[in-house]
GROMACS .gro file of C-alpha atoms in nm:
model
  231
    1MET     CA    1   5.893   9.001  11.122
    2GLY     CA    2   5.699   8.728  10.944
    3LYS     CA    3   5.330   8.614  10.977
    4PRO     CA    4   5.397   8.316  11.216
    5ALA     CA    5   5.525   8.534  11.485
    6ASN     CA    6   5.240   8.773  11.461
    7LEU     CA    7   4.998   8.489  11.474
    8VAL     CA    8   5.168   8.376  11.797
    9ILE     CA    9   5.157   8.693  11.971
   10ALA     CA   10   4.779   8.757  11.866
   11LEU     CA   11   4.723   8.393  12.022
   12LEU     CA   12   4.897   8.498  12.322
   13LEU     CA   13   4.682   8.788  12.374
   14ALA     CA   14   4.349   8.628  12.316
   15LEU     CA   15   4.454   8.376  12.574
   16LEU     CA   16   4.533   8.661  12.833
   17GLY     CA   17   4.202   8.805  12.762
   18PHE     CA   18   4.031   8.486  12.814
   19GLY     CA   19   4.214   8.445  13.156
   20VAL     CA   20   4.062   8.772  13.269
   21ALA     CA   21   3.719   8.633  13.190
   22VAL     CA   22   3.782   8.318  13.359
   23GLN     CA   23   3.904   8.484  13.663
   24PHE     CA   24   3.606   8.727  13.680
   25LYS     CA   25   3.355   8.452  13.641
   26ALA     CA   26   3.556   8.263  13.935
   27GLY     CA   27   3.495   8.552  14.151
   28GLY     CA   28   3.120   8.463  14.182
   29SER     CA   29   2.780   8.502  14.028
   30ASP     CA   30   2.576   8.829  14.020
   31ALA     CA   31   2.368   8.695  14.319
   32GLU     CA   32   2.717   8.585  14.497
   33LEU     CA   33   2.849   8.928  14.477
   34SER     CA   34   2.510   9.117  14.592
   35SER     CA   35   2.533   8.907  14.914
   36ALA     CA   36   2.882   8.929  14.966
   37ARG     CA   37   3.042   9.170  15.250
   38PRO     CA   38   3.184   9.475  15.170
   39GLU     CA   39   3.539   9.339  15.262
   40ASP     CA   40   3.483   9.055  15.026
   41LEU     CA   41   3.393   9.310  14.744
   42VAL     CA   42   3.688   9.515  14.798
   43ARG     CA   43   3.929   9.201  14.812
   44ILE     CA   44   3.778   9.087  14.479
   45LEU     CA   45   3.809   9.448  14.322
   46SER     CA   46   4.169   9.438  14.438
   47ASP     CA   47   4.249   9.102  14.292
   48LEU     CA   48   4.089   9.213  13.943
   49ASP     CA   49   4.275   9.521  13.969
   50ALA     CA   50   4.598   9.346  14.017
   51GLN     CA   51   4.544   9.086  13.764
   52GLN     CA   52   4.455   9.384  13.519
   53ASP     CA   53   4.774   9.552  13.593
   54ARG     CA   54   4.982   9.220  13.551
   55LEU     CA   55   4.810   9.146  13.216
   56ARG     CA   56   4.875   9.501  13.091
   57GLY     CA   57   5.241   9.439  13.173
   58GLU     CA   58   5.247   9.112  12.999
   59ILE     CA   59   5.093   9.255  12.694
   60SER     CA   60   5.369   9.570  12.704
   61ASP     CA   61   5.634   9.315  12.708
   62LEU     CA   62   5.478   9.109  12.414
   63GLU     CA   63   5.446   9.437  12.220
   64ASP     CA   64   5.820   9.526  12.284
   65THR     CA   65   5.919   9.186  12.210
   66GLN     CA   66   5.727   9.218  11.880
   67ARG     CA   67   5.898   9.566  11.807
   68GLN     CA   68   6.222   9.405  11.868
   69LEU     CA   69   6.193   9.119  11.636
   70ASP     CA   70   6.051   9.356  11.383
   71SER     CA   71   6.377   9.568  11.396
   72GLY     CA   72   6.596   9.256  11.424
   73ALA     CA   73   6.450   9.104  11.100
   74GLN     CA   74   6.475   9.444  10.934
   75GLY     CA   75   6.821   9.510  11.061
   76ARG     CA   76   6.927   9.137  10.934
   77ASP     CA   77   6.773   9.186  10.613
   78ALA     CA   78   6.934   9.524  10.558
   79ALA     CA   79   7.274   9.384  10.689
   80LEU     CA   80   7.229   9.102  10.442
   81ALA     CA   81   7.145   9.306  10.140
   82GLU     CA   82   7.456   9.525  10.194
   83ALA     CA   83   7.698   9.226  10.238
   84ARG     CA   84   7.555   9.103   9.906
   85LYS     CA   85   7.594   9.444   9.743
   86ARG     CA   86   7.958   9.449   9.864
   87ALA     CA   87   8.013   9.090   9.749
   88ASP     CA   88   7.891   9.192   9.370
   89GLU     CA   89   8.084   9.526   9.380
   90LEU     CA   90   8.407   9.331   9.484
   91GLY     CA   91   8.335   9.042   9.224
   92ILE     CA   92   8.320   9.295   8.964
   93LEU     CA   93   8.629   9.476   9.046
   94ALA     CA   94   8.808   9.135   9.070
   95GLY     CA   95   8.669   9.025   8.745
   96THR     CA   96   8.503   8.731   8.899
   97LEU     CA   97   8.146   8.859   8.810
   98PRO     CA   98   7.995   8.975   8.473
   99ALA     CA   99   7.875   9.343   8.456
  100GLU     CA  100   7.683   9.561   8.266
  101GLY     CA  101   7.607   9.941   8.254
  102PRO     CA  102   7.687  10.237   8.042
  103GLY     CA  103   8.022  10.287   7.845
  104LEU     CA  104   8.205  10.261   7.553
  105GLN     CA  105   8.313  10.020   7.281
  106ILE     CA  106   8.677  10.118   7.143
  107ASP     CA  107   8.819   9.947   6.817
  108LEU     CA  108   9.174   9.973   6.753
  109THR     CA  109   9.266   9.889   6.408
  110PRO     CA  110   9.637   9.911   6.309
  111GLY     CA  111   9.745  10.075   5.996
  112SER     CA  112  10.097  10.046   5.828
  113GLU     CA  113  10.241   9.965   6.164
  114ALA     CA  114  10.123   9.706   6.430
  115ILE     CA  115   9.960   9.851   6.735
  116LYS     CA  116  10.222   9.779   7.042
  117SER     CA  117  10.132   9.653   7.379
  118GLU     CA  118  10.240   9.982   7.533
  119THR     CA  119   9.989  10.163   7.318
  120VAL     CA  120   9.697   9.931   7.439
  121LEU     CA  121   9.835   9.958   7.798
  122ASP     CA  122   9.812  10.328   7.754
  123ALA     CA  123   9.459  10.303   7.669
  124ILE     CA  124   9.366  10.102   7.972
  125GLU     CA  125   9.566  10.323   8.210
  126GLU     CA  126   9.359  10.623   8.048
  127LEU     CA  127   9.026  10.450   8.085
  128ARG     CA  128   9.109  10.357   8.452
  129GLY     CA  129   9.213  10.713   8.522
  130ALA     CA  130   8.887  10.844   8.390
  131GLY     CA  131   8.678  10.617   8.612
  132ALA     CA  132   8.637  10.277   8.403
  133GLU     CA  133   8.488  10.018   8.655
  134ALA     CA  134   8.500   9.705   8.429
  135MET     CA  135   8.672   9.611   8.114
  136GLN     CA  136   8.761   9.333   7.862
  137ILE     CA  137   8.953   9.314   7.529
  138ALA     CA  138   8.915   9.102   7.252
  139GLY     CA  139   9.088   9.044   6.907
  140ALA     CA  140   8.974   8.932   6.576
  141GLY     CA  141   8.745   8.623   6.607
  142GLY     CA  142   8.914   8.521   6.948
  143PRO     CA  143   8.770   8.528   7.299
  144ALA     CA  144   8.757   8.829   7.523
  145VAL     CA  145   8.988   8.874   7.820
  146ARG     CA  146   8.891   9.030   8.140
  147ILE     CA  147   9.107   9.327   8.230
  148VAL     CA  148   9.180   9.362   8.606
  149ALA     CA  149   9.453   9.509   8.829
  150SER     CA  150   9.687   9.219   8.760
  151THR     CA  151   9.645   9.200   8.393
  152TYR     CA  152   9.963   9.240   8.176
  153PHE     CA  153  10.012   9.301   7.805
  154VAL     CA  154  10.324   9.187   7.583
  155ASP     CA  155  10.382   9.198   7.217
  156ALA     CA  156  10.342   8.825   7.062
  157PRO     CA  157  10.626   8.700   6.848
  158GLU     CA  158  10.375   8.734   6.549
  159ALA     CA  159  10.345   9.066   6.402
  160GLY     CA  160   9.961   9.217   6.476
  161ARG     CA  161   9.928   8.998   6.788
  162LEU     CA  162   9.939   9.079   7.170
  163VAL     CA  163   9.938   8.838   7.473
  164VAL     CA  164   9.704   8.943   7.748
  165ASN     CA  165   9.717   8.756   8.061
  166GLY     CA  166   9.859   8.451   7.881
  167THR     CA  167   9.602   8.461   7.593
  168THR     CA  168   9.718   8.567   7.223
  169ILE     CA  169   9.484   8.792   7.056
  170ALA     CA  170   9.491   8.927   6.714
  171ALA     CA  171   9.438   9.272   6.566
  172PRO     CA  172   9.204   9.477   6.531
  173TYR     CA  173   9.149   9.486   6.914
  174THR     CA  174   8.791   9.576   7.057
  175ILE     CA  175   8.802   9.731   7.424
  176THR     CA  176   8.459   9.708   7.589
  177VAL     CA  177   8.441   9.924   7.898
  178ILE     CA  178   8.172  10.037   8.145
  179GLY     CA  179   8.196  10.372   8.296
  180GLY     CA  180   8.110  10.735   8.233
  181PRO     CA  181   8.114  10.760   7.833
  182ASP     CA  182   8.169  11.153   7.818
  183THR     CA  183   8.480  11.138   8.067
  184MET     CA  184   8.637  10.834   7.914
  185ARG     CA  185   8.608  10.971   7.565
  186THR     CA  186   8.779  11.275   7.660
  187ALA     CA  187   9.060  11.117   7.799
  188LEU     CA  188   9.116  10.881   7.510
  189ASN     CA  189   9.133  11.209   7.288
  190ILE     CA  190   9.369  11.416   7.487
  191PRO     CA  191   9.670  11.564   7.268
  192GLY     CA  192   9.939  11.315   7.261
  193GLY     CA  193   9.713  11.007   7.405
  194VAL     CA  194   9.598  10.684   7.273
  195VAL     CA  195   9.409  10.811   6.976
  196ASP     CA  196   9.695  11.063   6.869
  197SER     CA  197   9.943  10.758   6.872
  198VAL     CA  198   9.727  10.523   6.707
  199ARG     CA  199   9.684  10.774   6.405
  200GLN     CA  200  10.025  10.874   6.398
  201HIS     CA  201  10.113  10.530   6.281
  202GLY     CA  202   9.830  10.523   6.024
  203GLY     CA  203   9.582  10.331   6.243
  204THR     CA  204   9.235  10.421   6.320
  205VAL     CA  205   9.054  10.446   6.663
  206SER     CA  206   8.668  10.410   6.664
  207VAL     CA  207   8.466  10.494   6.992
  208ARG     CA  208   8.117  10.429   7.010
  209ASP     CA  209   7.874  10.494   7.331
  210MET     CA  210   7.693  10.196   7.431
  211ASP     CA  211   7.432  10.143   7.677
  212PRO     CA  212   7.409   9.878   7.817
  213VAL     CA  213   7.777   9.752   7.776
  214ARG     CA  214   7.823   9.389   7.885
  215VAL     CA  215   8.156   9.266   8.018
  216ASN     CA  216   8.095   8.906   8.028
  217ALA     CA  217   8.477   8.773   8.018
  218LEU     CA  218   8.583   8.641   8.370
  219HIS     CA  219   8.907   8.639   8.537
  220ASN     CA  220   9.007   8.323   8.765
  221ALA     CA  221   9.131   8.487   9.048
  222GLY     CA  222   9.277   8.178   9.226
  223ALA     CA  223   9.355   8.135   9.570
  224LEU     CA  224   9.567   8.377   9.772
  225GLN     CA  225   9.873   8.201   9.924
  226TYR     CA  226  10.046   8.466  10.141
  227ALA     CA  227   9.796   8.754  10.179
  228LYS     CA  228   9.548   8.783  10.451
  229PRO     CA  229   9.334   9.045  10.596
  230ALA     CA  230   9.524   9.281  10.842
  231GLN     CA  231   9.414   9.279  11.207
   0.00000   0.00000   0.00000
């Protein structure tokens, strides 16, 4: 709970204390009390006891309200923080937010034969299987393309080029990926995997650890036309 609410409660408590003092003075001066009848003294004492009990109850209620407000504010802050975290995670997975973290830079350089789209797709699938969380691919001197679940790869009509989500990129290709470096490197180097495939055709694969890796290319997800959350 913020400072304004604390100040309000402190003010209320001060006013209640002031009310007790006023009521006590209203009961009469020392001289009046000394000359009062025993039954009058009993009544005054009873009234003060009742008022004290009532004020204690009001103070207790105010303290309960303060605790509830504190708890409510903390709960709202925690819920808001969790919602923002989930939104960021979904944005990274959907490719609509940039991301950074430890990972790899993978350079695929063709040899005597061009690197085909299926080879690049195999590399992407191997990285995904090894826990890749965000990826982009760039060609020589061209813009990077964010890789998401819907990304497609096809061979361009021109030799040594690929079409990735409608964008044509030229070899050599650089894949930038965020994830566990050791696990992803192992996946790329499995026998018969991407590294073997490129090398068999005279090409080279360079894998370099980076921290942080920055995946800045963004994917335009567009609006959903048919899908909606299930009930």
